[in-house]
PDB file of C-alpha atoms in Angstrom:
ATOM      1  CA  MET A  18     -83.204   5.860 -18.721  1.00 78.00           C
ATOM      2  CA  THR A  19     -82.980   4.549 -22.278  1.00 94.00           C
ATOM      3  CA  GLU A  20     -81.935   1.019 -22.776  1.00 97.00           C
ATOM      4  CA  LEU A  21     -78.663   0.758 -24.579  1.00 98.00           C
ATOM      5  CA  VAL A  22     -78.694  -3.028 -25.116  1.00 98.00           C
ATOM      6  CA  HIS A  23     -81.674  -5.116 -26.299  1.00 98.00           C
ATOM      7  CA  LEU A  24     -82.341  -8.823 -25.922  1.00 98.00           C
ATOM      8  CA  GLU A  25     -84.781 -10.808 -28.196  1.00 98.00           C
ATOM      9  CA  VAL A  26     -85.261 -14.763 -28.163  1.00 98.00           C
ATOM     10  CA  ALA A  27     -86.597 -16.338 -31.151  1.00 98.00           C
ATOM     11  CA  ASP A  28     -86.007 -19.597 -33.096  1.00 97.00           C
ATOM     12  CA  GLN A  29     -83.637 -20.925 -30.467  1.00 98.00           C
ATOM     13  CA  VAL A  30     -81.326 -17.870 -30.619  1.00 98.00           C
ATOM     14  CA  ALA A  31     -80.929 -15.110 -28.054  1.00 98.00           C
ATOM     15  CA  THR A  32     -79.993 -11.963 -29.989  1.00 98.00           C
ATOM     16  CA  ILE A  33     -78.343  -9.221 -27.946  1.00 98.00           C
ATOM     17  CA  THR A  34     -78.049  -5.866 -29.721  1.00 98.00           C
ATOM     18  CA  LEU A  35     -75.800  -2.896 -28.805  1.00 98.00           C
ATOM     19  CA  ASP A  36     -77.780   0.201 -29.456  1.00 97.00           C
ATOM     20  CA  SER A  37     -75.970   3.320 -28.202  1.00 96.00           C
ATOM     21  CA  GLU A  38     -75.450   5.169 -31.466  1.00 92.00           C
ATOM     22  CA  ARG A  39     -74.734   8.656 -29.644  1.00 91.00           C
ATOM     23  CA  ASN A  40     -71.318   7.310 -28.615  1.00 93.00           C
ATOM     24  CA  ARG A  41     -70.819   4.615 -31.283  1.00 95.00           C
ATOM     25  CA  ASN A  42     -71.579   1.770 -28.681  1.00 97.00           C
ATOM     26  CA  ALA A  43     -68.714   2.850 -26.419  1.00 96.00           C
ATOM     27  CA  LEU A  44     -68.163   0.600 -23.338  1.00 97.00           C
ATOM     28  CA  SER A  45     -69.933   2.974 -20.950  1.00 95.00           C
ATOM     29  CA  LYS A  46     -70.942   1.653 -17.512  1.00 96.00           C
ATOM     30  CA  GLN A  47     -74.557   1.270 -18.493  1.00 97.00           C
ATOM     31  CA  LEU A  48     -73.813  -0.480 -21.741  1.00 97.00           C
ATOM     32  CA  VAL A  49     -71.471  -3.057 -20.094  1.00 98.00           C
ATOM     33  CA  SER A  50     -73.909  -3.584 -17.303  1.00 97.00           C
ATOM     34  CA  GLU A  51     -76.852  -4.150 -19.599  1.00 98.00           C
ATOM     35  CA  LEU A  52     -74.770  -6.384 -21.856  1.00 98.00           C
ATOM     36  CA  ALA A  53     -73.761  -8.550 -18.962  1.00 98.00           C
ATOM     37  CA  ALA A  54     -77.271  -8.836 -17.523  1.00 98.00           C
ATOM     38  CA  HIS A  55     -78.717  -9.774 -20.905  1.00 98.00           C
ATOM     39  CA  LEU A  56     -75.953 -12.408 -21.403  1.00 98.00           C
ATOM     40  CA  ALA A  57     -76.978 -13.942 -18.085  1.00 98.00           C
ATOM     41  CA  THR A  58     -80.489 -13.932 -18.944  1.00 98.00           C
ATOM     42  CA  ALA A  59     -79.878 -15.501 -22.330  1.00 98.00           C
ATOM     43  CA  ASP A  60     -77.587 -18.141 -20.987  1.00 98.00           C
ATOM     44  CA  ALA A  61     -80.278 -19.228 -18.464  1.00 98.00           C
ATOM     45  CA  ASP A  62     -83.102 -19.276 -21.115  1.00 98.00           C
ATOM     46  CA  PRO A  63     -84.077 -22.894 -21.935  1.00 97.00           C
ATOM     47  CA  GLN A  64     -85.588 -21.656 -25.253  1.00 97.00           C
ATOM     48  CA  ALA A  65     -82.065 -20.401 -26.577  1.00 98.00           C
ATOM     49  CA  LYS A  66     -79.284 -22.732 -27.823  1.00 98.00           C
ATOM     50  CA  ALA A  67     -77.019 -19.968 -28.906  1.00 98.00           C
ATOM     51  CA  ILE A  68     -76.300 -16.309 -28.188  1.00 98.00           C
ATOM     52  CA  LEU A  69     -75.736 -13.701 -30.926  1.00 98.00           C
ATOM     53  CA  ILE A  70     -74.123 -10.394 -30.064  1.00 98.00           C
ATOM     54  CA  ARG A  71     -74.674  -7.648 -32.770  1.00 98.00           C
ATOM     55  CA  SER A  72     -75.002  -3.967 -33.041  1.00 98.00           C
ATOM     56  CA  ALA A  73     -77.356  -1.506 -34.360  1.00 95.00           C
ATOM     57  CA  GLY A  74     -76.036   1.518 -36.325  1.00 89.00           C
ATOM     58  CA  THR A  75     -72.915   1.624 -38.297  1.00 94.00           C
ATOM     59  CA  VAL A  76     -70.286   0.811 -35.507  1.00 97.00           C
ATOM     60  CA  PHE A  77     -70.073  -2.307 -33.524  1.00 98.00           C
ATOM     61  CA  CYS A  78     -67.964  -0.719 -30.596  1.00 98.00           C
ATOM     62  CA  SER A  79     -65.708   2.273 -30.354  1.00 96.00           C
ATOM     63  CA  GLY A  80     -63.917   1.087 -27.229  1.00 95.00           C
ATOM     64  CA  ALA A  81     -63.845   2.729 -23.844  1.00 92.00           C
ATOM     65  CA  ASP A  82     -66.251   5.490 -23.009  1.00 93.00           C
ATOM     66  CA  MET A  83     -63.649   8.301 -22.988  1.00 89.00           C
ATOM     67  CA  THR A  84     -65.950  10.827 -21.409  1.00 90.00           C
ATOM     68  CA  GLU A  85     -66.469   8.604 -18.354  1.00 90.00           C
ATOM     69  CA  ALA A  86     -62.760   7.706 -18.335  1.00 88.00           C
ATOM     70  CA  VAL A  87     -61.701  11.429 -18.136  1.00 86.00           C
ATOM     71  CA  ALA A  88     -64.258  12.181 -15.444  1.00 84.00           C
ATOM     72  CA  GLY A  89     -64.052   9.369 -13.227  1.00 77.00           C
ATOM     73  CA  GLY A  90     -61.299   6.978 -14.082  1.00 72.00           C
ATOM     74  CA  MET A  91     -61.580   3.278 -15.108  1.00 83.00           C
ATOM     75  CA  ALA A  92     -61.009   1.353 -11.807  1.00 88.00           C
ATOM     76  CA  GLU A  93     -64.536  -0.318 -11.820  1.00 93.00           C
ATOM     77  CA  GLY A  94     -64.941  -0.222 -15.524  1.00 93.00           C
ATOM     78  CA  ALA A  95     -61.712  -2.236 -16.043  1.00 95.00           C
ATOM     79  CA  LYS A  96     -62.839  -4.935 -13.679  1.00 96.00           C
ATOM     80  CA  ALA A  97     -66.325  -5.033 -15.303  1.00 97.00           C
ATOM     81  CA  ILE A  98     -64.694  -5.682 -18.766  1.00 97.00           C
ATOM     82  CA  VAL A  99     -62.529  -8.332 -17.481  1.00 98.00           C
ATOM     83  CA  THR A 100     -65.652 -10.039 -15.859  1.00 98.00           C
ATOM     84  CA  LEU A 101     -67.658  -9.545 -19.143  1.00 98.00           C
ATOM     85  CA  GLN A 102     -64.864 -11.461 -21.117  1.00 98.00           C
ATOM     86  CA  ARG A 103     -64.970 -14.195 -18.682  1.00 98.00           C
ATOM     87  CA  GLN A 104     -68.792 -14.324 -18.757  1.00 98.00           C
ATOM     88  CA  ILE A 105     -68.725 -14.717 -22.525  1.00 98.00           C
ATOM     89  CA  ALA A 106     -66.103 -17.544 -22.315  1.00 98.00           C
ATOM     90  CA  THR A 107     -67.809 -19.320 -19.553  1.00 98.00           C
ATOM     91  CA  ALA A 108     -71.345 -19.158 -21.012  1.00 98.00           C
ATOM     92  CA  ALA A 109     -72.821 -22.577 -21.394  1.00 98.00           C
ATOM     93  CA  LYS A 110     -74.162 -21.518 -24.970  1.00 98.00           C
ATOM     94  CA  PRO A 111     -71.938 -20.645 -27.754  1.00 98.00           C
ATOM     95  CA  VAL A 112     -71.583 -16.874 -28.251  1.00 98.00           C
ATOM     96  CA  VAL A 113     -71.533 -15.756 -31.872  1.00 98.00           C
ATOM     97  CA  VAL A 114     -70.529 -12.105 -32.829  1.00 98.00           C
ATOM     98  CA  GLU A 115     -71.763 -10.412 -35.884  1.00 98.00           C
ATOM     99  CA  LEU A 116     -69.650  -7.628 -37.145  1.00 98.00           C
ATOM    100  CA  GLY A 117     -71.233  -5.274 -39.668  1.00 98.00           C
ATOM    101  CA  GLY A 118     -69.342  -2.167 -38.586  1.00 98.00           C
ATOM    102  CA  PRO A 119     -65.781  -1.251 -37.211  1.00 98.00           C
ATOM    103  CA  VAL A 120     -64.399  -2.274 -33.884  1.00 98.00           C
ATOM    104  CA  ARG A 121     -61.903  -0.323 -31.812  1.00 98.00           C
ATOM    105  CA  ALA A 122     -59.845  -0.846 -28.659  1.00 96.00           C
ATOM    106  CA  GLY A 123     -61.881  -2.367 -25.959  1.00 96.00           C
ATOM    107  CA  GLY A 124     -64.598  -3.624 -28.167  1.00 97.00           C
ATOM    108  CA  LEU A 125     -62.041  -6.227 -29.324  1.00 98.00           C
ATOM    109  CA  GLY A 126     -62.352  -7.854 -25.878  1.00 98.00           C
ATOM    110  CA  ILE A 127     -65.848  -8.948 -26.781  1.00 98.00           C
ATOM    111  CA  VAL A 128     -64.587 -10.316 -30.097  1.00 98.00           C
ATOM    112  CA  GLY A 129     -61.655 -12.094 -28.674  1.00 98.00           C
ATOM    113  CA  ALA A 130     -63.764 -13.759 -25.944  1.00 98.00           C
ATOM    114  CA  ALA A 131     -66.510 -14.928 -28.334  1.00 98.00           C
ATOM    115  CA  ASP A 132     -66.581 -18.463 -29.719  1.00 98.00           C
ATOM    116  CA  ILE A 133     -67.420 -17.742 -33.367  1.00 98.00           C
ATOM    117  CA  VAL A 134     -66.988 -14.311 -35.039  1.00 98.00           C
ATOM    118  CA  ILE A 135     -68.235 -13.464 -38.509  1.00 98.00           C
ATOM    119  CA  ALA A 136     -67.304 -10.082 -40.055  1.00 98.00           C
ATOM    120  CA  ALA A 137     -68.250  -8.249 -43.220  1.00 98.00           C
ATOM    121  CA  GLU A 138     -65.234  -7.661 -45.443  1.00 98.00           C
ATOM    122  CA  SER A 139     -65.585  -3.923 -45.068  1.00 98.00           C
ATOM    123  CA  VAL A 140     -65.101  -4.069 -41.260  1.00 98.00           C
ATOM    124  CA  SER A 141     -62.024  -2.531 -39.893  1.00 98.00           C
ATOM    125  CA  PHE A 142     -60.210  -3.199 -36.609  1.00 98.00           C
ATOM    126  CA  GLN A 143     -57.792  -0.961 -34.454  1.00 98.00           C
ATOM    127  CA  LEU A 144     -56.026  -1.353 -31.207  1.00 98.00           C
ATOM    128  CA  THR A 145     -55.856   2.478 -30.487  1.00 96.00           C
ATOM    129  CA  GLU A 146     -54.557   2.388 -26.908  1.00 96.00           C
ATOM    130  CA  VAL A 147     -50.914   3.249 -27.403  1.00 97.00           C
ATOM    131  CA  ARG A 148     -51.871   6.419 -29.209  1.00 95.00           C
ATOM    132  CA  LEU A 149     -53.740   7.500 -26.048  1.00 95.00           C
ATOM    133  CA  GLY A 150     -51.003   6.740 -23.522  1.00 95.00           C
ATOM    134  CA  LEU A 151     -52.615   3.393 -22.723  1.00 96.00           C
ATOM    135  CA  ALA A 152     -52.012  -0.240 -23.253  1.00 97.00           C
ATOM    136  CA  ALA A 153     -54.548  -2.894 -24.345  1.00 97.00           C
ATOM    137  CA  ALA A 154     -54.235  -4.514 -20.938  1.00 97.00           C
ATOM    138  CA  ILE A 155     -57.654  -5.874 -20.005  1.00 97.00           C
ATOM    139  CA  ILE A 156     -58.498  -7.098 -23.535  1.00 98.00           C
ATOM    140  CA  SER A 157     -55.031  -8.820 -23.817  1.00 98.00           C
ATOM    141  CA  LEU A 158     -56.590 -11.620 -21.646  1.00 98.00           C
ATOM    142  CA  SER A 159     -58.703 -12.755 -24.658  1.00 98.00           C
ATOM    143  CA  LEU A 160     -56.728 -11.228 -27.568  1.00 98.00           C
ATOM    144  CA  ILE A 161     -53.144 -12.593 -27.002  1.00 97.00           C
ATOM    145  CA  PRO A 162     -54.251 -16.307 -27.054  1.00 96.00           C
ATOM    146  CA  ARG A 163     -55.845 -15.578 -30.526  1.00 96.00           C
ATOM    147  CA  PHE A 164     -52.794 -13.950 -32.253  1.00 96.00           C
ATOM    148  CA  SER A 165     -49.295 -15.169 -32.921  1.00 91.00           C
ATOM    149  CA  ASP A 166     -46.636 -13.395 -31.007  1.00 93.00           C
ATOM    150  CA  ARG A 167     -45.571 -11.349 -34.099  1.00 96.00           C
ATOM    151  CA  ALA A 168     -49.069 -10.325 -34.983  1.00 97.00           C
ATOM    152  CA  ALA A 169     -49.941  -9.204 -31.442  1.00 97.00           C
ATOM    153  CA  GLY A 170     -46.722  -7.201 -31.365  1.00 97.00           C
ATOM    154  CA  ASP A 171     -47.481  -5.507 -34.660  1.00 98.00           C
ATOM    155  CA  LEU A 172     -51.087  -4.714 -33.997  1.00 98.00           C
ATOM    156  CA  PHE A 173     -50.674  -3.729 -30.382  1.00 98.00           C
ATOM    157  CA  LEU A 174     -47.633  -1.506 -30.832  1.00 98.00           C
ATOM    158  CA  THR A 175     -48.459   0.244 -34.205  1.00 98.00           C
ATOM    159  CA  ALA A 176     -52.070   0.759 -33.550  1.00 98.00           C
ATOM    160  CA  ARG A 177     -52.583   0.518 -37.375  1.00 98.00           C
ATOM    161  CA  THR A 178     -55.986  -0.039 -38.718  1.00 98.00           C
ATOM    162  CA  PHE A 179     -56.388  -3.553 -40.250  1.00 98.00           C
ATOM    163  CA  ASP A 180     -59.156  -5.103 -42.241  1.00 98.00           C
ATOM    164  CA  ALA A 181     -61.432  -8.154 -41.802  1.00 98.00           C
ATOM    165  CA  ALA A 182     -59.296 -10.448 -44.075  1.00 98.00           C
ATOM    166  CA  GLU A 183     -56.361  -9.835 -42.061  1.00 98.00           C
ATOM    167  CA  ALA A 184     -58.282 -10.326 -38.842  1.00 98.00           C
ATOM    168  CA  ALA A 185     -59.200 -13.789 -40.025  1.00 98.00           C
ATOM    169  CA  GLN A 186     -55.651 -14.475 -41.141  1.00 97.00           C
ATOM    170  CA  VAL A 187     -54.232 -13.822 -37.633  1.00 97.00           C
ATOM    171  CA  GLY A 188     -56.934 -15.608 -35.769  1.00 97.00           C
ATOM    172  CA  LEU A 189     -58.978 -12.731 -34.295  1.00 98.00           C
ATOM    173  CA  ILE A 190     -62.157 -13.619 -36.186  1.00 98.00           C
ATOM    174  CA  THR A 191     -63.510 -16.831 -37.668  1.00 98.00           C
ATOM    175  CA  ARG A 192     -63.995 -15.551 -41.200  1.00 98.00           C
ATOM    176  CA  ALA A 193     -64.867 -12.643 -43.235  1.00 98.00           C
ATOM    177  CA  VAL A 194     -67.526 -12.616 -45.846  1.00 98.00           C
ATOM    178  CA  PRO A 195     -68.770 -10.159 -48.577  1.00 98.00           C
ATOM    179  CA  ASP A 196     -70.976  -7.551 -46.894  1.00 98.00           C
ATOM    180  CA  ASN A 197     -74.133  -8.689 -48.780  1.00 98.00           C
ATOM    181  CA  GLU A 198     -73.522 -12.226 -47.524  1.00 98.00           C
ATOM    182  CA  LEU A 199     -73.030 -11.539 -43.711  1.00 98.00           C
ATOM    183  CA  GLU A 200     -76.752 -11.942 -42.712  1.00 98.00           C
ATOM    184  CA  ALA A 201     -77.017 -15.296 -44.635  1.00 98.00           C
ATOM    185  CA  GLU A 202     -73.737 -16.527 -43.151  1.00 98.00           C
ATOM    186  CA  ILE A 203     -74.827 -15.628 -39.480  1.00 98.00           C
ATOM    187  CA  ALA A 204     -78.168 -17.533 -40.165  1.00 98.00           C
ATOM    188  CA  ARG A 205     -76.202 -20.570 -41.400  1.00 98.00           C
ATOM    189  CA  VAL A 206     -73.944 -20.643 -38.351  1.00 98.00           C
ATOM    190  CA  LEU A 207     -76.673 -20.214 -36.018  1.00 98.00           C
ATOM    191  CA  ALA A 208     -78.772 -22.950 -37.734  1.00 98.00           C
ATOM    192  CA  ASP A 209     -75.798 -25.435 -37.411  1.00 98.00           C
ATOM    193  CA  LEU A 210     -75.456 -24.576 -33.709  1.00 98.00           C
ATOM    194  CA  CYS A 211     -79.140 -25.148 -33.041  1.00 98.00           C
ATOM    195  CA  LYS A 212     -78.852 -28.646 -34.378  1.00 98.00           C
ATOM    196  CA  ALA A 213     -76.722 -29.692 -31.487  1.00 98.00           C
ATOM    197  CA  TYR A 214     -77.718 -30.799 -27.994  1.00 98.00           C
ATOM    198  CA  PRO A 215     -77.050 -28.211 -25.159  1.00 97.00           C
ATOM    199  CA  GLN A 216     -74.918 -30.703 -23.185  1.00 98.00           C
ATOM    200  CA  GLY A 217     -72.737 -31.231 -26.345  1.00 98.00           C
ATOM    201  CA  LEU A 218     -72.298 -27.452 -26.888  1.00 98.00           C
ATOM    202  CA  ARG A 219     -71.716 -26.715 -23.181  1.00 98.00           C
ATOM    203  CA  GLU A 220     -68.947 -29.463 -22.736  1.00 98.00           C
ATOM    204  CA  SER A 221     -67.278 -28.723 -25.991  1.00 98.00           C
ATOM    205  CA  LYS A 222     -67.151 -25.050 -25.204  1.00 98.00           C
ATOM    206  CA  ARG A 223     -65.624 -25.832 -21.820  1.00 98.00           C
ATOM    207  CA  ILE A 224     -62.885 -27.926 -23.300  1.00 98.00           C
ATOM    208  CA  LEU A 225     -62.130 -25.172 -26.028  1.00 98.00           C
ATOM    209  CA  ASN A 226     -62.017 -22.221 -23.377  1.00 98.00           C
ATOM    210  CA  ARG A 227     -60.284 -23.923 -20.505  1.00 98.00           C
ATOM    211  CA  ASP A 228     -56.913 -22.131 -21.037  1.00 98.00           C
ATOM    212  CA  LEU A 229     -58.581 -18.831 -21.823  1.00 98.00           C
ATOM    213  CA  VAL A 230     -60.621 -18.954 -18.712  1.00 98.00           C
ATOM    214  CA  ALA A 231     -57.569 -19.920 -16.566  1.00 98.00           C
ATOM    215  CA  ARG A 232     -55.657 -16.973 -18.102  1.00 98.00           C
ATOM    216  CA  ILE A 233     -58.550 -14.572 -17.216  1.00 98.00           C
ATOM    217  CA  ASP A 234     -58.659 -15.962 -13.603  1.00 98.00           C
ATOM    218  CA  GLU A 235     -54.814 -15.873 -13.212  1.00 98.00           C
ATOM    219  CA  ARG A 236     -54.247 -12.321 -14.542  1.00 98.00           C
ATOM    220  CA  GLY A 237     -57.521 -10.501 -14.491  1.00 98.00           C
ATOM    221  CA  ASP A 238     -57.013  -8.453 -11.380  1.00 97.00           C
ATOM    222  CA  GLU A 239     -53.439  -7.592 -12.416  1.00 97.00           C
ATOM    223  CA  VAL A 240     -54.414  -6.186 -15.858  1.00 97.00           C
ATOM    224  CA  ALA A 241     -57.419  -4.475 -14.347  1.00 97.00           C
ATOM    225  CA  ALA A 242     -55.194  -2.563 -11.855  1.00 96.00           C
ATOM    226  CA  LEU A 243     -52.741  -1.751 -14.577  1.00 96.00           C
ATOM    227  CA  SER A 244     -55.508  -0.382 -16.924  1.00 96.00           C
ATOM    228  CA  ALA A 245     -56.991   1.766 -14.169  1.00 94.00           C
ATOM    229  CA  GLU A 246     -53.528   3.119 -13.436  1.00 95.00           C
ATOM    230  CA  LEU A 247     -52.926   3.902 -16.972  1.00 95.00           C
ATOM    231  CA  PHE A 248     -56.231   5.731 -17.412  1.00 94.00           C
ATOM    232  CA  ALA A 249     -55.687   7.870 -14.431  1.00 92.00           C
ATOM    233  CA  SER A 250     -52.184   8.999 -15.549  1.00 93.00           C
ATOM    234  CA  ASP A 251     -51.542  12.519 -16.646  1.00 92.00           C
ATOM    235  CA  GLU A 252     -50.364  11.389 -20.066  1.00 94.00           C
ATOM    236  CA  ALA A 253     -53.511   9.385 -20.796  1.00 93.00           C
ATOM    237  CA  ARG A 254     -55.840  12.089 -19.516  1.00 92.00           C
ATOM    238  CA  GLU A 255     -54.134  14.686 -21.569  1.00 92.00           C
ATOM    239  CA  ALA A 256     -54.356  12.433 -24.775  1.00 93.00           C
ATOM    240  CA  MET A 257     -58.037  11.374 -24.140  1.00 90.00           C
ATOM    241  CA  SER A 258     -58.944  15.140 -23.495  1.00 90.00           C
ATOM    242  CA  ALA A 259     -57.315  16.143 -26.728  1.00 91.00           C
ATOM    243  CA  PHE A 260     -59.121  13.195 -28.507  1.00 86.00           C
ATOM    244  CA  LEU A 261     -62.542  14.462 -27.170  1.00 85.00           C
ATOM    245  CA  GLU A 262     -61.715  17.949 -28.214  1.00 83.00           C
ATOM    246  CA  ARG A 263     -61.011  16.910 -31.761  1.00 81.00           C
ATOM    247  CA  ARG A 264     -64.266  14.856 -31.784  1.00 70.00           C
ATOM    248  CA  LYS A 265     -66.225  17.993 -30.834  1.00 65.00           C
ATOM    249  CA  LYS A 266     -64.857  20.001 -33.781  1.00 58.00           C
TER     250      LYS A 266
END
């Protein structure tokens, strides 16, 4: 089986790369499982002070794997994505996300749970769930604390596409930079993180993410159950099937 997520540790940084180009880094069972495993390995590695999540190809993440969702539902998948968000938020090391390509739906859960997110100005975002008979249930755990109420209502309900500048304005990402400066900005952020002592990073992150982790622990089971129920509904299955048919054409 071809590996969909890669891990490399160098210069005190553990770099995790999503590499499932065939489905635009959709959150398949395999990709989520491998991402979680590499996160655990990176967090335990004494040679790494920071963790970087990035993507190969042109898309960071296209959201849920629709093919898997239509075929087998999302009961286990929803729980796994809740767990993944908690894993990112509770990692002892800061998790930085580099966005060089678009992010859709469930992929925003990785963005919301991360500590620092730098995006190229050309990157676009979209919470597509309502257009598929779904709701952004599991990723609401990490997204709602980032947004103002008005921004969340707008972006969750309209499912409109928004750009990196707006994502920074509403608090989803840390900042947007010109596309040709993304690599240099990521290097600068990581260099700053690597100047810190591990204890300082760990305890600062624990303070910063206390409320987020409490929210995940309090509501994780509830929203995972809701997500699974919505994915299994006739309305959503019809919408997802139609989406997959359009993609084939």
